[in-house]
Short mmCIF file of C-alpha atoms in Angstrom, two decimals:
data_model
loop_
_atom_site.label_atom_id
_atom_site.label_comp_id
_atom_site.label_asym_id
_atom_site.label_seq_id
_atom_site.Cartn_x
_atom_site.Cartn_y
_atom_site.Cartn_z
CA MET A 1 0.00 0.00 0.00
CA GLY A 2 1.32 3.45 -0.85
CA SER A 3 1.69 6.25 1.67
CA LYS A 4 -0.34 8.71 -0.39
CA ILE A 5 -4.10 8.64 -0.84
CA PRO A 6 -5.45 10.21 -4.05
CA ILE A 7 -7.78 12.80 -2.53
CA LYS A 8 -8.61 16.22 -3.86
CA TRP A 9 -8.16 18.33 -0.75
CA PRO A 10 -9.91 21.72 -0.47
CA ARG A 11 -7.85 24.82 0.25
CA GLU A 12 -9.21 24.84 3.77
CA VAL A 13 -9.27 21.39 5.39
CA THR A 14 -11.86 21.12 8.18
CA ALA A 15 -12.39 18.51 10.88
CA ALA A 16 -15.83 17.74 9.48
CA PHE A 17 -14.35 17.04 6.02
CA VAL A 18 -11.66 14.72 7.48
CA GLU A 19 -14.25 12.87 9.56
CA GLN A 20 -16.43 12.41 6.47
CA LEU A 21 -13.50 10.86 4.56
CA ILE A 22 -12.54 8.56 7.44
CA ARG A 23 -16.12 7.36 7.91
CA ALA A 24 -16.53 6.69 4.18
CA GLU A 25 -13.36 4.55 3.97
CA LYS A 26 -14.14 0.91 4.80
CA ASP A 27 -10.49 -0.18 5.02
CA VAL A 28 -9.19 0.93 8.41
CA GLN A 29 -5.55 1.08 7.24
CA LYS A 30 -6.52 3.40 4.41
CA ALA A 31 -8.51 5.43 6.93
CA VAL A 32 -5.29 5.89 8.94
CA LEU A 33 -3.51 7.06 5.77
CA ILE A 34 -6.28 9.61 5.20
CA PHE A 35 -5.91 10.72 8.82
CA ASP A 36 -2.16 11.23 8.32
CA ALA A 37 -2.58 12.86 4.91
CA ALA A 38 -4.89 15.53 6.31
CA THR A 39 -2.10 17.19 8.29
CA ALA A 40 0.57 16.62 5.63
CA GLU A 41 -1.39 18.28 2.81
CA TYR A 42 -0.66 21.94 3.71
CA SER A 43 2.13 23.21 5.92
CA ASN A 44 0.93 25.16 8.94
CA GLY A 45 -2.59 24.07 8.04
CA PHE A 46 -4.97 21.49 9.50
CA ARG A 47 -4.35 20.01 12.95
CA HIS A 48 -6.35 17.10 14.36
CA ASP A 49 -8.67 17.74 17.28
CA ARG A 50 -10.51 15.51 19.78
CA SER A 51 -13.22 14.64 17.26
CA THR A 52 -10.88 13.37 14.52
CA PHE A 53 -8.58 11.61 16.98
CA GLY A 54 -11.59 10.08 18.71
CA LEU A 55 -12.99 8.82 15.40
CA ILE A 56 -9.78 7.16 14.19
CA ILE A 57 -9.21 5.56 17.61
CA SER A 58 -12.77 4.22 17.48
CA ARG A 59 -12.15 2.76 13.99
CA LEU A 60 -8.92 1.12 15.16
CA LEU A 61 -10.58 -0.37 18.23
CA SER A 62 -13.44 -1.77 16.14
CA ALA A 63 -10.83 -3.54 13.98
CA ASN A 64 -8.97 -4.79 17.11
CA HIS A 65 -5.87 -2.72 16.28
CA PHE A 66 -5.27 -1.94 19.95
CA ASN A 67 -1.59 -1.05 19.70
CA LEU A 68 -2.26 1.49 16.95
CA ALA A 69 -5.15 2.94 18.96
CA GLU A 70 -2.89 3.42 21.98
CA GLU A 71 -0.21 4.95 19.75
CA MET A 72 -2.83 7.52 18.73
CA LEU A 73 -3.30 8.33 22.43
CA VAL A 74 0.42 9.04 22.71
CA ARG A 75 0.20 11.19 19.59
CA MET A 76 -2.69 13.16 21.07
CA LYS A 77 -0.59 13.90 24.13
CA ASP A 78 2.44 14.87 22.03
CA GLU A 79 0.29 17.23 19.95
CA ASN A 80 -1.21 18.81 23.10
CA CYS A 81 -4.69 17.63 22.16
CA LYS A 82 -6.94 17.30 25.21
CA ILE A 83 -7.74 13.62 25.91
CA THR A 84 -11.22 13.13 27.33
CA GLU A 85 -12.60 10.27 29.40
CA ASP A 86 -14.90 9.02 26.66
CA ILE A 87 -11.87 7.86 24.64
CA PHE A 88 -10.68 5.78 27.59
CA LEU A 89 -14.17 4.38 28.07
CA SER A 90 -14.17 3.19 24.45
CA ILE A 91 -10.79 1.49 25.01
CA TYR A 92 -12.07 -0.28 28.16
CA ARG A 93 -15.12 -1.58 26.33
CA ALA A 94 -13.05 -2.71 23.34
CA TYR A 95 -10.62 -4.70 25.51
CA GLY A 96 -13.60 -6.12 27.40
CA ARG A 97 -15.16 -7.22 24.12
CA VAL A 98 -12.09 -9.34 23.31
CA HIS A 99 -11.89 -10.70 26.88
CA LYS A 100 -8.74 -8.87 28.01
CA PRO A 101 -9.63 -7.51 31.46
CA LEU A 102 -6.01 -7.08 32.57
CA GLU A 103 -5.43 -4.73 29.63
CA VAL A 104 -8.38 -2.68 30.89
CA ILE A 105 -6.70 -2.35 34.30
CA ARG A 106 -3.38 -1.42 32.65
CA VAL A 107 -4.95 1.37 30.56
CA PHE A 108 -6.99 2.60 33.54
CA GLN A 109 -3.79 2.99 35.58
CA LYS A 110 -2.28 5.17 32.81
CA MET A 111 -5.16 7.67 32.67
CA LYS A 112 -3.44 10.25 34.86
CA GLU A 113 -0.33 10.12 32.64
CA TYR A 114 -2.55 11.65 29.97
CA ASP A 115 -3.89 14.35 32.33
CA CYS A 116 -7.28 12.65 32.40
CA GLU A 117 -8.86 12.22 35.81
CA PRO A 118 -11.15 9.15 36.00
CA THR A 119 -14.71 9.82 37.11
CA GLN A 120 -17.35 7.45 38.41
CA LYS A 121 -18.00 6.36 34.79
CA SER A 122 -14.48 4.93 34.37
CA TYR A 123 -14.55 3.12 37.70
CA ILE A 124 -17.93 1.55 36.98
CA THR A 125 -16.92 0.53 33.43
CA VAL A 126 -13.71 -1.17 34.63
CA PHE A 127 -15.58 -2.87 37.48
CA SER A 128 -18.22 -4.11 35.03
CA VAL A 129 -15.62 -5.60 32.64
CA LEU A 130 -13.90 -7.46 35.49
CA VAL A 131 -17.21 -8.96 36.65
CA ASP A 132 -18.29 -9.88 33.12
CA GLU A 133 -14.97 -11.69 32.63
CA ASN A 134 -15.36 -13.57 35.94
CA ARG A 135 -12.24 -11.98 37.45
CA LEU A 136 -14.14 -11.79 40.70
CA LYS A 137 -11.25 -11.49 43.18
CA THR A 138 -9.80 -8.64 41.16
CA ALA A 139 -13.27 -7.12 40.79
CA PHE A 140 -13.93 -7.13 44.55
CA ARG A 141 -10.47 -5.62 45.21
CA PHE A 142 -11.17 -2.95 42.60
CA TYR A 143 -14.56 -2.20 44.19
CA ARG A 144 -12.91 -1.72 47.59
CA TYR A 145 -10.27 0.54 46.00
CA MET A 146 -13.01 2.49 44.22
CA ARG A 147 -14.83 3.10 47.50
CA GLY A 148 -11.53 3.91 49.21
CA VAL A 149 -10.76 6.77 46.81
CA GLY A 150 -14.17 8.26 47.47
CA ILE A 151 -16.28 7.04 44.55
CA PRO A 152 -19.80 6.92 46.02
CA PRO A 153 -22.09 3.92 45.44
CA CYS A 154 -24.93 4.26 42.94
CA VAL A 155 -27.56 1.94 41.47
CA ALA A 156 -25.24 1.03 38.56
CA SER A 157 -22.28 0.07 40.78
CA LEU A 158 -24.49 -1.82 43.24
CA ASN A 159 -26.06 -3.72 40.33
CA ILE A 160 -22.61 -4.82 39.17
CA LEU A 161 -21.70 -5.83 42.73
CA ILE A 162 -24.91 -7.88 42.96
CA LYS A 163 -24.09 -9.48 39.62
CA ALA A 164 -20.64 -10.48 40.91
CA LEU A 165 -22.14 -12.02 44.06
CA CYS A 166 -24.79 -13.88 42.03
CA LYS A 167 -22.13 -15.69 40.00
CA ASN A 168 -21.45 -17.99 42.94
CA SER A 169 -24.25 -19.85 44.74
CA GLY A 170 -22.29 -19.42 47.99
CA THR A 171 -22.49 -15.63 47.85
CA ILE A 172 -26.01 -15.14 46.50
CA ASP A 173 -27.29 -14.44 50.04
CA SER A 174 -24.87 -11.50 50.20
CA ALA A 175 -26.34 -10.23 46.92
CA PHE A 176 -29.81 -10.28 48.48
CA ARG A 177 -28.55 -8.43 51.58
CA ILE A 178 -27.33 -5.60 49.35
CA PHE A 179 -30.63 -5.72 47.43
CA HIS A 180 -32.67 -5.36 50.65
CA GLU A 181 -30.42 -2.55 51.92
CA MET A 182 -30.68 -0.49 48.73
CA PRO A 183 -33.95 1.32 49.63
CA LYS A 184 -32.60 2.12 53.13
CA ARG A 185 -29.60 3.81 51.50
CA GLY A 186 -31.77 5.81 49.12
CA PHE A 187 -31.42 3.57 46.06
CA THR A 188 -34.35 2.06 44.16
CA PRO A 189 -33.72 -1.36 42.58
CA ASP A 190 -34.43 -1.30 38.86
CA SER A 191 -35.24 -3.93 36.23
CA TYR A 192 -31.55 -4.78 35.90
CA THR A 193 -31.28 -5.44 39.65
CA TYR A 194 -34.24 -7.80 39.64
CA GLY A 195 -33.14 -9.49 36.42
CA THR A 196 -29.67 -10.15 37.83
CA LEU A 197 -31.09 -11.71 41.01
CA ILE A 198 -33.59 -13.81 39.05
CA ASN A 199 -30.77 -15.10 36.86
CA GLY A 200 -28.66 -15.88 39.94
CA LEU A 201 -31.50 -17.85 41.57
CA CYS A 202 -32.13 -19.81 38.38
CA ARG A 203 -28.44 -20.67 38.06
CA SER A 204 -28.55 -21.94 41.64
CA GLY A 205 -31.49 -24.22 40.87
CA LYS A 206 -34.03 -22.00 42.66
CA ALA A 207 -36.46 -21.28 39.83
CA PRO A 208 -39.60 -21.16 42.07
CA GLU A 209 -37.99 -18.44 44.25
CA ALA A 210 -36.99 -16.62 41.04
CA LYS A 211 -40.60 -16.62 39.89
CA GLU A 212 -41.70 -15.12 43.22
CA LEU A 213 -39.13 -12.37 42.70
CA LEU A 214 -40.61 -11.77 39.23
CA MET A 215 -44.00 -11.12 40.83
CA GLU A 216 -42.39 -8.77 43.36
CA MET A 217 -40.62 -7.01 40.50
CA GLU A 218 -43.89 -6.37 38.67
CA ALA A 219 -45.59 -5.26 41.89
CA ASN A 220 -42.85 -2.60 42.24
CA ASP A 221 -43.53 -1.30 38.70
CA CYS A 222 -40.34 -2.79 37.25
CA SER A 223 -41.07 -4.29 33.85
CA PRO A 224 -39.45 -7.66 33.12
CA THR A 225 -37.65 -7.99 29.80
CA VAL A 226 -37.32 -10.87 27.36
CA VAL A 227 -33.97 -11.63 29.07
CA THR A 228 -35.68 -11.96 32.45
CA TYR A 229 -38.26 -14.39 31.10
CA THR A 230 -35.63 -16.36 29.17
CA CYS A 231 -33.61 -16.84 32.38
CA LEU A 232 -36.73 -18.09 34.17
CA ILE A 233 -37.69 -20.44 31.35
CA ARG A 234 -34.16 -21.85 31.29
CA GLY A 235 -34.27 -22.27 35.07
CA PHE A 236 -37.53 -24.25 35.03
CA CYS A 237 -36.27 -26.35 32.11
CA GLN A 238 -33.12 -27.23 34.03
CA SER A 239 -35.24 -28.40 36.96
CA ASN A 240 -37.37 -30.40 34.46
CA ASN A 241 -40.50 -28.38 35.27
CA LEU A 242 -41.44 -28.07 31.61
CA ASP A 243 -45.11 -27.21 32.09
CA GLU A 244 -44.11 -24.21 34.22
CA ALA A 245 -41.65 -23.17 31.52
CA MET A 246 -44.33 -23.42 28.82
CA GLY A 247 -46.65 -21.38 31.02
CA LEU A 248 -44.04 -18.62 31.26
CA LEU A 249 -43.86 -18.49 27.46
CA GLU A 250 -47.60 -17.83 27.31
CA ASP A 251 -47.33 -15.34 30.17
CA MET A 252 -44.71 -13.23 28.42
CA ARG A 253 -46.67 -13.28 25.17
CA SER A 254 -49.81 -12.09 26.98
CA LYS A 255 -47.81 -9.10 28.29
CA GLY A 256 -46.60 -8.19 24.82
CA ILE A 257 -43.03 -9.37 25.43
CA GLU A 258 -41.88 -11.08 22.25
CA PRO A 259 -39.76 -14.23 22.77
CA ASN A 260 -36.42 -14.18 20.97
CA VAL A 261 -34.31 -16.98 19.48
CA PHE A 262 -32.67 -17.63 22.88
CA THR A 263 -36.07 -17.98 24.57
CA TYR A 264 -37.22 -20.55 22.03
CA SER A 265 -33.88 -22.38 22.06
CA SER A 266 -33.89 -22.63 25.87
CA LEU A 267 -37.41 -24.06 25.87
CA MET A 268 -36.62 -26.48 23.02
CA ASP A 269 -33.55 -27.68 24.92
CA GLY A 270 -35.69 -28.43 27.97
CA LEU A 271 -38.36 -30.20 25.92
CA CYS A 272 -35.79 -32.33 24.08
CA LYS A 273 -34.04 -33.33 27.29
CA GLY A 274 -37.43 -34.18 28.76
CA GLY A 275 -38.24 -36.52 25.88
CA ARG A 276 -40.74 -34.13 24.30
CA SER A 277 -38.96 -33.45 21.02
CA SER A 278 -42.26 -33.37 19.08
CA GLU A 279 -43.31 -30.27 21.06
CA ALA A 280 -39.89 -28.78 20.41
CA MET A 281 -40.45 -29.28 16.68
CA GLU A 282 -43.78 -27.46 16.96
CA LEU A 283 -41.99 -24.57 18.66
CA LEU A 284 -39.52 -24.44 15.78
CA GLU A 285 -42.37 -23.96 13.31
CA ILE A 286 -43.91 -21.21 15.50
CA MET A 287 -40.52 -19.56 15.74
CA ILE A 288 -40.01 -19.56 11.97
CA HIS A 289 -43.60 -18.34 11.41
CA LYS A 290 -42.77 -15.35 13.64
CA HIS A 291 -39.68 -14.65 11.52
CA LYS A 292 -37.19 -15.65 14.23
CA VAL A 293 -34.23 -17.21 12.44
CA PRO A 294 -32.99 -20.38 14.18
CA ASN A 295 -29.32 -20.36 15.08
CA MET A 296 -26.71 -23.07 15.58
CA ILE A 297 -27.85 -23.65 19.18
CA THR A 298 -31.47 -24.13 18.08
CA TYR A 299 -30.57 -26.71 15.46
CA SER A 300 -28.06 -28.51 17.69
CA THR A 301 -30.64 -28.77 20.46
CA LEU A 302 -33.23 -30.34 18.16
CA ILE A 303 -30.81 -32.75 16.52
CA HIS A 304 -29.51 -33.95 19.90
CA GLY A 305 -33.05 -34.38 21.22
CA LEU A 306 -34.39 -36.21 18.17
CA CYS A 307 -31.38 -38.53 17.97
CA GLY A 308 -31.73 -39.22 21.69
CA GLU A 309 -35.30 -40.41 21.10
CA GLY A 310 -34.23 -42.51 18.12
CA LYS A 311 -35.98 -40.20 15.63
CA ILE A 312 -33.07 -40.23 13.22
CA GLY A 313 -35.24 -39.42 10.16
CA GLU A 314 -36.58 -36.21 11.72
CA ALA A 315 -33.08 -35.33 12.95
CA LEU A 316 -31.80 -35.59 9.37
CA GLU A 317 -34.55 -33.25 8.16
CA ILE A 318 -33.38 -30.64 10.68
CA PHE A 319 -29.76 -31.35 9.75
CA ASP A 320 -30.50 -30.69 6.06
CA ARG A 321 -32.58 -27.59 6.83
CA MET A 322 -29.70 -26.27 8.90
CA LYS A 323 -27.23 -26.72 6.02
CA LEU A 324 -29.64 -25.06 3.57
CA GLN A 325 -29.79 -22.03 5.89
CA GLY A 326 -26.00 -21.78 5.68
CA CYS A 327 -25.19 -23.05 9.18
CA LYS A 328 -22.18 -25.37 9.00
CA PRO A 329 -22.50 -28.42 11.27
CA ASP A 330 -19.56 -29.08 13.57
CA ALA A 331 -17.95 -32.38 14.58
CA GLY A 332 -20.32 -32.68 17.56
CA LEU A 333 -23.43 -32.60 15.38
CA TYR A 334 -22.00 -35.06 12.88
CA TRP A 335 -21.12 -37.33 15.78
CA LYS A 336 -24.69 -37.16 17.08
CA VAL A 337 -26.14 -38.05 13.67
CA ILE A 338 -23.57 -40.76 12.98
CA ASN A 339 -24.04 -42.18 16.46
CA GLY A 340 -27.82 -42.16 15.85
CA PHE A 341 -27.29 -44.30 12.75
CA CYS A 342 -24.97 -46.62 14.68
CA GLU A 343 -27.51 -47.09 17.47
CA ASN A 344 -30.09 -48.05 14.83
CA ASN A 345 -27.63 -50.46 13.14
CA LYS A 346 -27.50 -48.31 10.00
CA PHE A 347 -23.75 -48.40 9.61
CA HIS A 348 -23.63 -47.75 5.87
CA GLU A 349 -25.54 -44.49 6.37
CA ALA A 350 -23.18 -43.69 9.26
CA ALA A 351 -20.20 -44.23 6.94
CA ASN A 352 -21.79 -41.99 4.29
CA TYR A 353 -22.16 -39.11 6.76
CA LEU A 354 -18.62 -39.70 7.98
CA ASP A 355 -17.41 -39.32 4.38
CA GLU A 356 -19.50 -36.15 4.05
CA MET A 357 -17.95 -34.74 7.22
CA ILE A 358 -14.43 -35.39 5.91
CA LEU A 359 -15.22 -33.95 2.45
CA SER A 360 -16.72 -30.86 4.11
CA GLY A 361 -13.32 -30.14 5.55
CA ILE A 362 -14.32 -30.63 9.18
CA SER A 363 -10.96 -31.67 10.57
CA PRO A 364 -10.21 -32.41 14.21
CA ASN A 365 -8.80 -29.78 16.54
CA ARG A 366 -7.69 -29.97 20.15
CA LEU A 367 -11.26 -29.93 21.46
CA THR A 368 -12.84 -32.29 18.92
CA TRP A 369 -9.98 -34.76 18.47
CA SER A 370 -11.34 -37.36 20.90
CA LEU A 371 -14.75 -37.02 19.23
CA HIS A 372 -13.26 -37.77 15.81
CA VAL A 373 -11.52 -40.83 17.22
CA LYS A 374 -14.79 -42.14 18.70
CA ILE A 375 -16.74 -41.51 15.49
CA HIS A 376 -14.28 -43.30 13.24
CA ASN A 377 -13.78 -46.28 15.51
CA ALA A 378 -17.52 -46.75 16.05
CA VAL A 379 -18.15 -46.83 12.29
CA VAL A 380 -15.28 -49.26 11.62
CA ARG A 381 -16.70 -51.71 14.15
CA GLY A 382 -20.22 -51.17 12.83
CA LEU A 383 -19.26 -51.92 9.24
CA CYS A 384 -17.68 -55.17 10.40
CA ALA A 385 -20.89 -55.99 12.26
CA VAL A 386 -22.96 -55.64 9.06
CA ASN A 387 -20.43 -57.74 7.13
CA ASP A 388 -18.88 -54.99 5.02
CA PRO A 389 -15.16 -55.64 5.67
CA LYS A 390 -14.01 -53.90 2.49
CA ARG A 391 -15.41 -50.50 3.55
CA ALA A 392 -14.33 -51.06 7.16
CA PHE A 393 -10.76 -51.70 6.01
CA GLN A 394 -10.82 -48.63 3.73
CA LEU A 395 -11.91 -46.47 6.66
CA TYR A 396 -9.23 -48.08 8.84
CA LEU A 397 -6.57 -47.18 6.25
CA SER A 398 -7.97 -43.65 6.01
CA MET A 399 -7.68 -43.30 9.79
CA ARG A 400 -4.04 -44.37 9.75
CA THR A 401 -3.28 -41.95 6.89
CA ARG A 402 -4.80 -39.07 8.88
CA ALA A 403 -3.18 -40.14 12.18
CA ILE A 404 -6.53 -40.84 13.86
CA SER A 405 -5.94 -43.37 16.64
CA VAL A 406 -7.32 -46.86 16.20
CA GLU A 407 -8.76 -48.21 19.44
CA ALA A 408 -7.80 -51.67 20.70
CA LYS A 409 -11.39 -52.83 20.31
CA SER A 410 -11.38 -51.78 16.64
CA PHE A 411 -8.12 -53.64 15.99
CA GLU A 412 -9.59 -56.75 17.62
CA THR A 413 -12.84 -56.47 15.63
CA LEU A 414 -10.94 -56.22 12.34
CA VAL A 415 -8.64 -59.10 13.23
CA ASN A 416 -11.57 -61.33 14.22
CA HIS A 417 -13.47 -60.46 11.07
CA PHE A 418 -10.61 -61.08 8.62
CA CYS A 419 -9.60 -64.28 10.43
CA LYS A 420 -13.10 -65.59 9.82
CA LYS A 421 -12.83 -64.55 6.16
CA GLY A 422 -9.46 -66.30 5.91
CA ASP A 423 -7.71 -63.12 4.72
CA VAL A 424 -4.40 -63.80 6.45
CA ARG A 425 -2.55 -61.00 4.64
CA LYS A 426 -4.84 -58.33 6.09
CA VAL A 427 -4.67 -60.01 9.51
CA ALA A 428 -0.87 -59.96 9.43
CA ARG A 429 -0.85 -56.30 8.39
CA ILE A 430 -3.35 -55.25 11.06
CA VAL A 431 -1.50 -57.15 13.82
CA GLU A 432 1.81 -55.63 12.71
CA GLU A 433 0.36 -52.10 12.76
CA MET A 434 -1.32 -52.86 16.07
CA LEU A 435 2.07 -53.74 17.58
CA THR A 436 3.67 -50.68 15.95
CA ASP A 437 1.09 -48.50 17.72
CA GLY A 438 2.06 -50.09 21.02
CA CYS A 439 -1.27 -51.90 21.35
CA ILE A 440 -0.53 -55.43 22.61
CA PRO A 441 -3.22 -57.96 21.61
CA ASP A 442 -4.77 -59.85 24.51
CA GLU A 443 -4.65 -63.62 24.82
CA GLN A 444 -8.04 -64.11 23.17
CA THR A 445 -6.98 -62.09 20.10
CA TRP A 446 -3.73 -64.04 19.77
CA THR A 447 -5.67 -67.28 20.00
CA VAL A 448 -7.98 -66.16 17.19
CA VAL A 449 -5.05 -65.05 15.03
CA VAL A 450 -2.91 -68.13 15.50
CA GLY A 451 -5.94 -70.39 15.16
CA GLY A 452 -6.88 -68.68 11.92
CA PHE A 453 -3.41 -69.13 10.52
CA TRP A 454 -3.24 -72.81 11.55
CA ASP A 455 -6.65 -73.38 9.96
CA ARG A 456 -5.16 -72.09 6.70
CA ARG A 457 -2.05 -74.24 7.18
CA LYS A 458 0.09 -71.14 7.29
CA VAL A 459 2.48 -72.58 9.84
CA ARG A 460 5.31 -70.12 9.19
CA GLU A 461 3.08 -67.07 9.66
CA ALA A 462 1.67 -68.60 12.84
CA ALA A 463 5.14 -69.25 14.14
CA ASP A 464 6.20 -65.67 13.38
CA LEU A 465 3.22 -64.33 15.31
CA VAL A 466 3.95 -66.60 18.28
CA GLN A 467 7.54 -65.32 18.23
CA ALA A 468 6.25 -61.72 18.14
CA ASP A 469 4.02 -62.50 21.11
CA LEU A 470 6.97 -63.85 23.10
CA MET A 471 9.05 -60.78 22.23
CA CYS A 472 6.26 -58.42 23.37
CA LYS A 473 5.88 -60.26 26.66
CA HIS A 474 9.66 -60.19 27.11
CA MET A 475 9.65 -56.39 26.59
CA ASP A 476 6.75 -55.93 29.00
CA LEU A 477 8.66 -57.76 31.73
CA GLY A 478 11.56 -55.40 31.21
CA THR A 479 14.06 -58.27 31.00
#
């Protein structure tokens, strides 16, 4: 990229004109070049102010260019441009968005270096990020520091403190103590306060108490939101009180509160886990009719539930609908579908979906590696069970090529199957690769192998395998 941007600059460059150019440029790096070009165009001409600096810093933060954004702060200081608190607030929120709470603390501690005195807003924003990121020990220390330097409590800071205490079932009583003390200290709990406590109770398995708090909330003229109802619905679903959860859905509709995709997904999850996947399917149709687009969680929930009830055909319909919508299934969903086929003894279909998964480029990572191993091994054994050794062996070879571990049980299944078929070459290869992988056949497997070789009058091969067995035992004894 060049250092010059082809722009026809007016004789008098204004901040409004520079801002217009920066906003219009979609590429953030080019926007920085425009920012630099504005001051370079005329000597002793345009100088950036808080508005143009603030805009370019905002663009950089949105693109996660944090180092460049902080360099702009230094530049503001060097150019004697007044740095206001709102710029720091945007930096705190940006670091919070990418889950870097310690960077928030670091920047907060540098505020005074830039002649910017933090107000209550900065303290509350930093406190909120720490709580949201579950850095609770640091958050409580920061709250004590905040109070120590004279920042007075307010509804916003008390709400965040209550949220922190609600994250642990052991401290939820402390959250309620603060809640009950708020009116005595001149603070009125708001919808956020009630919603936080309701969520905390539901997370602690106390959905009935949460519902009582909902009624108290409404009695105090605090309107519940869709988030409040979704928390309650999820809480009753987790305690398997599905009828109560369904009742809450009707209740929120009657009050004009429109359920969102998370509300429907939470209820579907509960219904599927409760063996009521047909009702969950009905909810999906209602959801789509109301123009709520199902997400990955919605589809995953339904597929898991339907497969769990053995409704593999309906699960496949959802699976296909999901792909048509553009949602890419992950290894977990493929595993659920493939496992559903395996449980219904449809191993050829399982192998087909395994091929589809591989062709779709879904490769194992650190989190899904064990899942891939289970999927492949289950299908290998299944194909042997339905007497398709050719495809089982092809999958076995594919696993070895892609370094997917072959389980001892799969080795044994293949050996048994090919011994019965009299394919001693494949047996010899599998046993050799089994030993190479450090998987020592048990006595029963050796008996099958040697017996199979003797039956085929392959005495030399049998003798070689017996010798290999003796060598392995010798190595195991460490002699």
